[in-house]
Amino acid sequence: MGEHVVRELSPSLACEAVLFDAAGTLFAPHPSVGAVYAAAAQEHGIHAEPGALEAGFRAAWCERAPVRFAGARDLETSDAMERAWWRGTVRRTFELAGARAPGDECFHALFERFAEPASWRLFPDVLPCLRALREAGLRLGIVSNFDSRLTRICEGLGLSSAADFVLASVEAGFAKPSRRIFEAAAELAGAAASRVLMVGDSWEEDVAGARAAGCRALLLDRGGTRAGPDVLHSLAQLLPRLQSRAPLI
């Protein structure tokens, strides 16, 4: 986590700090989850079609995501809990794809493959947005339900130097939408919760979670399926939205 950074803030902006979700908001798997899984599995003697693995992963995610932190007090999390959840998700992905389940060695390779920045791509609007927000005097953080791989990914993609801090749920000890991770992020940003804006692609985790902690929030809907005053379709819209002085919910 980075140190508090103080910059001159433009009086026209509606907040002092902006927090961003990571995967789905700032970057996405490259070329796809299915393609990365297929390549790693092939190296361990397991053949599966990338398309089948992609479909299997999406189905497995929908099945397992709602119970990711089931039984955890106040959405507590740790690297061990995250790794165990991913082990079950990978196993289910291959099962749904009609492929042989990966053993421990193969799972380790898959898990580590997604620690590599090469397995991810930044969306093209990300770095221009972060630069513009910094120039406007805002403090920036990345807050994600992620394990310890997040630090390496952000460093490799140039995000660690573009933001003031990176906070993974395993580092905070709590996952979104727990208010405790947003409180920790606001403290790192050196701002009151009411002066912090969260931007992410999950209504429940990013928007509802942030608002419950007293922060403001905007939903990033890159697919353009939703509309409204609290919805962005591109990060290029963020600074103009803040400069408009329209109320942030």
Tab-separated table of C-alpha atoms in Angstrom:
chain	number	residue	atom	x	y	z
A	1	MET	CA	0.000	0.000	0.000
A	2	GLY	CA	1.222	3.463	-0.818
A	3	GLU	CA	1.706	6.468	1.428
A	4	HIS	CA	-0.830	9.255	1.715
A	5	VAL	CA	-0.307	11.754	-1.084
A	6	VAL	CA	-1.449	15.347	-0.803
A	7	ARG	CA	-2.020	17.368	-3.966
A	8	GLU	CA	-3.730	20.640	-4.701
A	9	LEU	CA	-7.377	19.870	-5.414
A	10	SER	CA	-9.430	21.722	-7.960
A	11	PRO	CA	-12.349	23.380	-6.131
A	12	SER	CA	-14.653	22.423	-8.999
A	13	LEU	CA	-14.515	18.693	-8.241
A	14	ALA	CA	-17.076	16.858	-6.142
A	15	CYS	CA	-14.643	14.547	-4.329
A	16	GLU	CA	-11.076	14.293	-3.074
A	17	ALA	CA	-10.282	10.676	-3.911
A	18	VAL	CA	-11.402	8.117	-6.475
A	19	LEU	CA	-11.235	4.364	-5.907
A	20	PHE	CA	-11.355	1.885	-8.770
A	21	ASP	CA	-12.212	-1.782	-8.916
A	22	ALA	CA	-9.594	-3.820	-10.800
A	23	ALA	CA	-10.694	-6.714	-13.052
A	24	GLY	CA	-13.535	-5.719	-15.359
A	25	THR	CA	-12.993	-2.039	-14.582
A	26	LEU	CA	-9.322	-1.363	-15.302
A	27	PHE	CA	-8.240	-4.562	-17.022
A	28	ALA	CA	-9.551	-7.843	-18.425
A	29	PRO	CA	-8.137	-11.343	-19.065
A	30	HIS	CA	-6.105	-11.638	-22.276
A	31	PRO	CA	-6.870	-13.164	-24.659
A	32	SER	CA	-9.569	-14.813	-22.517
A	33	VAL	CA	-9.877	-16.986	-19.433
A	34	GLY	CA	-10.614	-19.987	-21.643
A	35	ALA	CA	-7.552	-19.438	-23.819
A	36	VAL	CA	-5.218	-19.070	-20.840
A	37	TYR	CA	-6.682	-22.125	-19.129
A	38	ALA	CA	-6.427	-24.197	-22.318
A	39	ALA	CA	-2.772	-23.300	-22.880
A	40	ALA	CA	-1.769	-24.075	-19.300
A	41	ALA	CA	-3.764	-27.315	-19.260
A	42	GLN	CA	-2.193	-28.469	-22.540
A	43	GLU	CA	1.227	-28.193	-20.920
A	44	HIS	CA	0.012	-30.716	-18.330
A	45	GLY	CA	-1.483	-33.182	-20.790
A	46	ILE	CA	-5.086	-32.004	-20.555
A	47	HIS	CA	-6.800	-31.074	-23.795
A	48	ALA	CA	-9.776	-28.743	-23.674
A	49	GLU	CA	-11.151	-26.265	-26.176
A	50	PRO	CA	-10.729	-22.598	-25.183
A	51	GLY	CA	-14.350	-21.850	-26.078
A	52	ALA	CA	-15.645	-24.689	-23.920
A	53	LEU	CA	-13.467	-23.571	-21.017
A	54	GLU	CA	-14.623	-19.978	-21.420
A	55	ALA	CA	-18.265	-21.058	-21.287
A	56	GLY	CA	-17.506	-23.384	-18.395
A	57	PHE	CA	-15.772	-20.619	-16.481
A	58	ARG	CA	-18.658	-18.194	-16.915
A	59	ALA	CA	-21.116	-20.831	-15.710
A	60	ALA	CA	-18.886	-21.851	-12.796
A	61	TRP	CA	-18.468	-18.208	-11.779
A	62	CYS	CA	-22.226	-17.685	-11.715
A	63	GLU	CA	-22.658	-20.817	-9.617
A	64	ARG	CA	-19.898	-20.131	-7.127
A	65	ALA	CA	-19.576	-16.344	-6.824
A	66	PRO	CA	-22.615	-15.931	-4.508
A	67	VAL	CA	-21.046	-18.279	-1.944
A	68	ARG	CA	-17.470	-17.013	-2.296
A	69	PHE	CA	-17.384	-15.718	1.263
A	70	ALA	CA	-20.208	-17.824	2.688
A	71	GLY	CA	-19.757	-18.360	6.394
A	72	ALA	CA	-17.079	-15.692	6.714
A	73	ARG	CA	-17.767	-13.130	9.411
A	74	ASP	CA	-18.254	-9.675	7.868
A	75	LEU	CA	-16.875	-10.958	4.539
A	76	GLU	CA	-13.486	-11.798	6.024
A	77	THR	CA	-11.011	-13.191	3.531
A	78	SER	CA	-7.430	-14.405	3.223
A	79	ASP	CA	-5.060	-15.748	0.590
A	80	ALA	CA	-5.787	-19.312	1.736
A	81	MET	CA	-9.553	-18.787	1.438
A	82	GLU	CA	-9.173	-17.206	-1.992
A	83	ARG	CA	-6.922	-19.966	-3.280
A	84	ALA	CA	-9.333	-22.655	-2.055
A	85	TRP	CA	-12.232	-20.886	-3.766
A	86	TRP	CA	-10.307	-20.677	-7.019
A	87	ARG	CA	-9.357	-24.364	-6.759
A	88	GLY	CA	-13.030	-25.297	-6.678
A	89	THR	CA	-13.909	-22.859	-9.457
A	90	VAL	CA	-11.206	-24.211	-11.764
A	91	ARG	CA	-12.290	-27.784	-11.064
A	92	ARG	CA	-15.903	-26.887	-11.873
A	93	THR	CA	-14.848	-25.021	-15.029
A	94	PHE	CA	-13.124	-28.085	-16.454
A	95	GLU	CA	-16.020	-30.322	-15.421
A	96	LEU	CA	-18.512	-28.123	-17.274
A	97	ALA	CA	-16.188	-28.050	-20.290
A	98	GLY	CA	-16.201	-31.851	-20.401
A	99	ALA	CA	-12.477	-32.031	-19.673
A	100	ARG	CA	-10.407	-33.944	-17.154
A	101	ALA	CA	-10.079	-32.113	-13.857
A	102	PRO	CA	-6.643	-30.541	-13.359
A	103	GLY	CA	-4.444	-31.919	-10.609
A	104	ASP	CA	-2.603	-29.836	-8.044
A	105	GLU	CA	0.364	-29.138	-10.310
A	106	CYS	CA	-1.840	-28.004	-13.172
A	107	PHE	CA	-3.974	-25.852	-10.884
A	108	HIS	CA	-0.853	-24.177	-9.510
A	109	ALA	CA	0.262	-23.392	-13.065
A	110	LEU	CA	-3.164	-21.956	-13.915
A	111	PHE	CA	-3.234	-19.886	-10.757
A	112	GLU	CA	0.241	-18.493	-11.346
A	113	ARG	CA	-0.480	-17.798	-15.020
A	114	PHE	CA	-3.016	-15.199	-13.912
A	115	ALA	CA	-0.416	-13.561	-11.687
A	116	GLU	CA	1.434	-12.622	-14.875
A	117	PRO	CA	0.646	-9.176	-16.307
A	118	ALA	CA	0.785	-10.736	-19.797
A	119	SER	CA	-2.485	-12.547	-18.998
A	120	TRP	CA	-4.266	-9.207	-18.641
A	121	ARG	CA	-4.873	-6.148	-20.818
A	122	LEU	CA	-5.693	-2.625	-19.718
A	123	PHE	CA	-8.766	-1.046	-21.230
A	124	PRO	CA	-7.580	1.830	-23.469
A	125	ASP	CA	-9.379	4.519	-21.456
A	126	VAL	CA	-7.647	3.653	-18.169
A	127	LEU	CA	-4.277	5.408	-18.176
A	128	PRO	CA	-5.585	8.620	-19.802
A	129	CYS	CA	-8.299	8.744	-17.131
A	130	LEU	CA	-5.888	8.190	-14.246
A	131	ARG	CA	-3.480	10.813	-15.569
A	132	ALA	CA	-6.274	13.372	-15.961
A	133	LEU	CA	-7.600	12.725	-12.460
A	134	ARG	CA	-4.147	13.069	-10.947
A	135	GLU	CA	-3.575	16.325	-12.808
A	136	ALA	CA	-6.868	17.545	-11.323
A	137	GLY	CA	-5.457	16.907	-7.847
A	138	LEU	CA	-7.381	13.766	-6.947
A	139	ARG	CA	-5.926	10.915	-4.935
A	140	LEU	CA	-6.360	7.531	-6.578
A	141	GLY	CA	-6.668	4.001	-5.241
A	142	ILE	CA	-7.362	0.532	-6.607
A	143	VAL	CA	-9.613	-1.536	-4.336
A	144	SER	CA	-10.426	-5.056	-5.436
A	145	ASN	CA	-11.669	-8.429	-4.250
A	146	PHE	CA	-8.412	-10.096	-5.177
A	147	ASP	CA	-5.627	-12.164	-3.685
A	148	SER	CA	-1.952	-11.264	-3.397
A	149	ARG	CA	-1.470	-11.575	-7.177
A	150	LEU	CA	-3.008	-8.117	-7.591
A	151	THR	CA	0.181	-6.265	-6.640
A	152	ARG	CA	2.255	-7.996	-9.310
A	153	ILE	CA	-0.438	-7.471	-11.939
A	154	CYS	CA	-0.790	-3.763	-11.186
A	155	GLU	CA	2.963	-3.252	-11.210
A	156	GLY	CA	3.288	-4.991	-14.570
A	157	LEU	CA	0.449	-3.031	-16.151
A	158	GLY	CA	1.744	0.329	-14.952
A	159	LEU	CA	-1.110	0.878	-12.520
A	160	SER	CA	0.935	0.975	-9.328
A	161	SER	CA	2.707	4.125	-10.486
A	162	ALA	CA	-0.519	5.650	-11.825
A	163	ALA	CA	-2.378	5.276	-8.507
A	164	ASP	CA	-1.470	6.236	-4.954
A	165	PHE	CA	-2.206	2.811	-3.501
A	166	VAL	CA	-3.447	-0.677	-4.326
A	167	LEU	CA	-5.594	-2.485	-1.757
A	168	ALA	CA	-6.546	-6.125	-2.294
A	169	SER	CA	-9.240	-7.683	-0.132
A	170	VAL	CA	-6.743	-10.202	1.257
A	171	GLU	CA	-4.575	-7.321	2.449
A	172	ALA	CA	-7.507	-5.512	4.037
A	173	GLY	CA	-8.813	-8.778	5.489
A	174	PHE	CA	-12.311	-8.012	4.232
A	175	ALA	CA	-13.967	-8.225	0.824
A	176	LYS	CA	-16.343	-5.847	-0.897
A	177	PRO	CA	-19.157	-5.098	-0.185
A	178	SER	CA	-18.002	-5.057	3.468
A	179	ARG	CA	-17.835	-1.468	4.646
A	180	ARG	CA	-14.523	-2.237	6.339
A	181	ILE	CA	-12.543	-2.427	3.105
A	182	PHE	CA	-13.953	0.939	1.996
A	183	GLU	CA	-13.134	2.453	5.380
A	184	ALA	CA	-9.566	1.182	5.048
A	185	ALA	CA	-9.328	2.638	1.542
A	186	ALA	CA	-10.657	6.031	2.655
A	187	GLU	CA	-8.042	6.096	5.407
A	188	LEU	CA	-5.296	5.323	2.894
A	189	ALA	CA	-6.630	8.097	0.663
A	190	GLY	CA	-6.602	10.521	3.576
A	191	ALA	CA	-10.185	11.567	2.901
A	192	ALA	CA	-13.516	11.416	4.681
A	193	ALA	CA	-15.769	8.701	3.273
A	194	SER	CA	-18.215	11.309	1.989
A	195	ARG	CA	-15.424	12.767	-0.166
A	196	VAL	CA	-14.469	9.415	-1.695
A	197	LEU	CA	-15.888	8.110	-4.970
A	198	MET	CA	-15.877	4.399	-5.880
A	199	VAL	CA	-16.020	3.358	-9.542
A	200	GLY	CA	-16.571	-0.283	-10.461
A	201	ASP	CA	-18.491	-2.725	-12.614
A	202	SER	CA	-20.442	-4.494	-9.841
A	203	TRP	CA	-23.550	-2.866	-8.430
A	204	GLU	CA	-23.540	-4.992	-5.274
A	205	GLU	CA	-19.831	-4.973	-4.485
A	206	ASP	CA	-18.750	-1.555	-5.730
A	207	VAL	CA	-21.774	0.729	-5.717
A	208	ALA	CA	-23.971	-0.591	-2.903
A	209	GLY	CA	-20.961	-1.529	-0.788
A	210	ALA	CA	-19.335	1.885	-1.097
A	211	ARG	CA	-22.563	3.741	-0.373
A	212	ALA	CA	-23.166	1.647	2.741
A	213	ALA	CA	-19.757	2.829	3.974
A	214	GLY	CA	-20.678	6.473	3.369
A	215	CYS	CA	-18.791	6.858	0.093
A	216	ARG	CA	-20.153	8.006	-3.259
A	217	ALA	CA	-20.235	5.557	-6.157
A	218	LEU	CA	-20.667	5.261	-9.910
A	219	LEU	CA	-21.267	2.067	-11.872
A	220	LEU	CA	-19.042	1.435	-14.890
A	221	ASP	CA	-21.115	-0.413	-17.483
A	222	ARG	CA	-18.786	-0.987	-20.417
A	223	GLY	CA	-21.432	-3.030	-22.219
A	224	GLY	CA	-23.874	-0.137	-22.327
A	225	THR	CA	-26.780	-2.140	-20.922
A	226	ARG	CA	-27.689	0.342	-18.184
A	227	ALA	CA	-28.321	4.063	-18.062
A	228	GLY	CA	-28.799	6.679	-15.389
A	229	PRO	CA	-27.073	9.512	-13.547
A	230	ASP	CA	-24.892	7.076	-11.606
A	231	VAL	CA	-23.754	5.042	-14.640
A	232	LEU	CA	-20.653	5.507	-16.810
A	233	HIS	CA	-20.029	3.657	-20.066
A	234	SER	CA	-16.368	4.657	-20.318
A	235	LEU	CA	-13.777	6.044	-17.942
A	236	ALA	CA	-13.391	8.905	-20.410
A	237	GLN	CA	-16.701	10.153	-18.997
A	238	LEU	CA	-15.481	10.273	-15.398
A	239	LEU	CA	-13.625	13.593	-15.157
A	240	PRO	CA	-16.302	15.493	-17.128
A	241	ARG	CA	-18.872	13.939	-14.780
A	242	LEU	CA	-16.969	15.245	-11.769
A	243	GLN	CA	-16.426	18.658	-13.339
A	244	SER	CA	-20.136	18.973	-14.082
A	245	ARG	CA	-20.747	19.231	-10.330
A	246	ALA	CA	-23.840	17.079	-10.719
A	247	PRO	CA	-24.582	15.467	-7.343
A	248	LEU	CA	-22.796	12.196	-6.618
A	249	ILE	CA	-25.013	9.635	-4.953
